[in-house]
Amino acid sequence: MLSSSNFRIRASAELAEIRNEILDLATDRDVYWKVQREVIQRNARLLTAHNAFFDMMNDSYAHATASRVRRLIDRDYRVISLRRLIEALGDYPDLLSGKMSVENLKEDLAKLDRTCEKVKGYVDQFVAHHERNSSALVPTHQELNEAVDALIETFRKYYAVINSADIEVVVDYLEEPLSIFRFPWIEDGT
């Protein structure tokens, strides 16, 4: 077992990687819903269109989001995941001292498991492995959003515990993501 100071160093490095996953989740969600609200919902022709591109876009978003959620709550000891990091932190109660109890940590893990359970089951039985007799239900957008929100909240909490600093998950763009829709995609004559 690592010393507390070595665990904190490793955990801080893992949190930097987890931060990237969390930021990707938040960014993808923001772009997806911007397209839904500001492009599709505002265009009567798009609202009534049933198109393979929309099916692909919706499936891609749902599968990518669900897969990232699944990765962040993975229990496998060989992987970097938010859940594994929090679970390992329980072995270092001195790092929790004055911030929370091991019992609080266990409650947070249970809450994360409950919130992400349907998403995990869907990925395990349908996205990663297409089981013949899958019993997993497809998570709704609300359930995906709740899982993403729970991961962001939990990440921020444990980032503060380990690094003694707050962190915001801020979605920021170098250029407006919807600017690509301001010109025709198919040029006349092609």
PDB file of C-alpha atoms in Angstrom, residues 7 10-12 14-15 18 22 71-76 79-93 95-96 100-113 116 150-162:
ATOM      1  CA  PHE A   7      -1.341   8.144  -2.761  1.00  0.00           C
ATOM      2  CA  ARG A  10      -0.986   9.474  -7.671  1.00  0.00           C
ATOM      3  CA  ALA A  11      -4.595  10.498  -7.019  1.00  0.00           C
ATOM      4  CA  SER A  12      -3.872  14.066  -8.094  1.00  0.00           C
ATOM      5  CA  GLU A  14      -5.343  10.540 -11.969  1.00  0.00           C
ATOM      6  CA  LEU A  15      -7.727  13.399 -11.215  1.00  0.00           C
ATOM      7  CA  ILE A  18     -10.406  12.202 -15.012  1.00  0.00           C
ATOM      8  CA  ILE A  22     -15.430  14.979 -17.235  1.00  0.00           C
ATOM      9  CA  ARG A  71     -15.535   4.261 -17.882  1.00  0.00           C
ATOM     10  CA  LEU A  72     -15.646   6.782 -15.040  1.00  0.00           C
ATOM     11  CA  ILE A  73     -17.491   4.381 -12.716  1.00  0.00           C
ATOM     12  CA  ASP A  74     -15.477   1.286 -13.620  1.00  0.00           C
ATOM     13  CA  ARG A  75     -14.544  -0.906 -10.655  1.00  0.00           C
ATOM     14  CA  ASP A  76     -11.608  -2.697 -12.295  1.00  0.00           C
ATOM     15  CA  VAL A  79      -8.123   1.307 -14.728  1.00  0.00           C
ATOM     16  CA  ILE A  80      -8.233   4.965 -13.862  1.00  0.00           C
ATOM     17  CA  SER A  81     -11.787   5.793 -12.887  1.00  0.00           C
ATOM     18  CA  LEU A  82     -13.401   8.254 -10.535  1.00  0.00           C
ATOM     19  CA  ARG A  83     -15.117   5.441  -8.671  1.00  0.00           C
ATOM     20  CA  ARG A  84     -11.874   3.478  -8.149  1.00  0.00           C
ATOM     21  CA  LEU A  85     -10.059   6.590  -6.970  1.00  0.00           C
ATOM     22  CA  ILE A  86     -12.757   7.365  -4.407  1.00  0.00           C
ATOM     23  CA  GLU A  87     -12.871   3.751  -3.273  1.00  0.00           C
ATOM     24  CA  ALA A  88      -9.069   3.708  -2.832  1.00  0.00           C
ATOM     25  CA  LEU A  89      -9.244   6.974  -0.909  1.00  0.00           C
ATOM     26  CA  GLY A  90     -11.189   5.079   1.759  1.00  0.00           C
ATOM     27  CA  ASP A  91      -7.942   3.306   2.645  1.00  0.00           C
ATOM     28  CA  TYR A  92      -6.429   6.675   3.643  1.00  0.00           C
ATOM     29  CA  PRO A  93      -8.739   8.092   6.317  1.00  0.00           C
ATOM     30  CA  LEU A  95      -6.566  12.326   3.962  1.00  0.00           C
ATOM     31  CA  LEU A  96     -10.268  12.648   4.783  1.00  0.00           C
ATOM     32  CA  MET A 100     -15.505  13.949   5.550  1.00  0.00           C
ATOM     33  CA  SER A 101     -15.781  10.498   7.048  1.00  0.00           C
ATOM     34  CA  VAL A 102     -15.241   7.130   5.408  1.00  0.00           C
ATOM     35  CA  GLU A 103     -19.005   6.666   5.864  1.00  0.00           C
ATOM     36  CA  ASN A 104     -19.645   9.828   3.796  1.00  0.00           C
ATOM     37  CA  LEU A 105     -17.339   8.418   1.123  1.00  0.00           C
ATOM     38  CA  LYS A 106     -19.278   5.138   1.043  1.00  0.00           C
ATOM     39  CA  GLU A 107     -22.563   7.045   0.775  1.00  0.00           C
ATOM     40  CA  ASP A 108     -21.180   9.027  -2.169  1.00  0.00           C
ATOM     41  CA  LEU A 109     -20.131   5.801  -3.908  1.00  0.00           C
ATOM     42  CA  ALA A 110     -23.556   4.253  -3.331  1.00  0.00           C
ATOM     43  CA  LYS A 111     -25.261   7.364  -4.715  1.00  0.00           C
ATOM     44  CA  LEU A 112     -22.985   7.363  -7.764  1.00  0.00           C
ATOM     45  CA  ASP A 113     -23.693   3.666  -8.341  1.00  0.00           C
ATOM     46  CA  CYS A 116     -25.277   5.507 -13.064  1.00  0.00           C
ATOM     47  CA  ALA A 150     -23.539  13.233 -10.609  1.00  0.00           C
ATOM     48  CA  LEU A 151     -20.071  12.615 -12.035  1.00  0.00           C
ATOM     49  CA  ILE A 152     -19.317  16.339 -12.245  1.00  0.00           C
ATOM     50  CA  GLU A 153     -20.518  16.944  -8.694  1.00  0.00           C
ATOM     51  CA  THR A 154     -18.622  13.953  -7.311  1.00  0.00           C
ATOM     52  CA  PHE A 155     -15.461  14.833  -9.230  1.00  0.00           C
ATOM     53  CA  ARG A 156     -15.494  18.390  -7.885  1.00  0.00           C
ATOM     54  CA  LYS A 157     -16.028  17.164  -4.324  1.00  0.00           C
ATOM     55  CA  TYR A 158     -13.156  14.673  -4.365  1.00  0.00           C
ATOM     56  CA  TYR A 159     -10.873  16.995  -6.292  1.00  0.00           C
ATOM     57  CA  ALA A 160     -11.283  19.401  -3.368  1.00  0.00           C
ATOM     58  CA  VAL A 161     -10.647  16.635  -0.823  1.00  0.00           C
ATOM     59  CA  ILE A 162      -7.445  15.438  -2.484  1.00  0.00           C
TER      60      ILE A 162
END
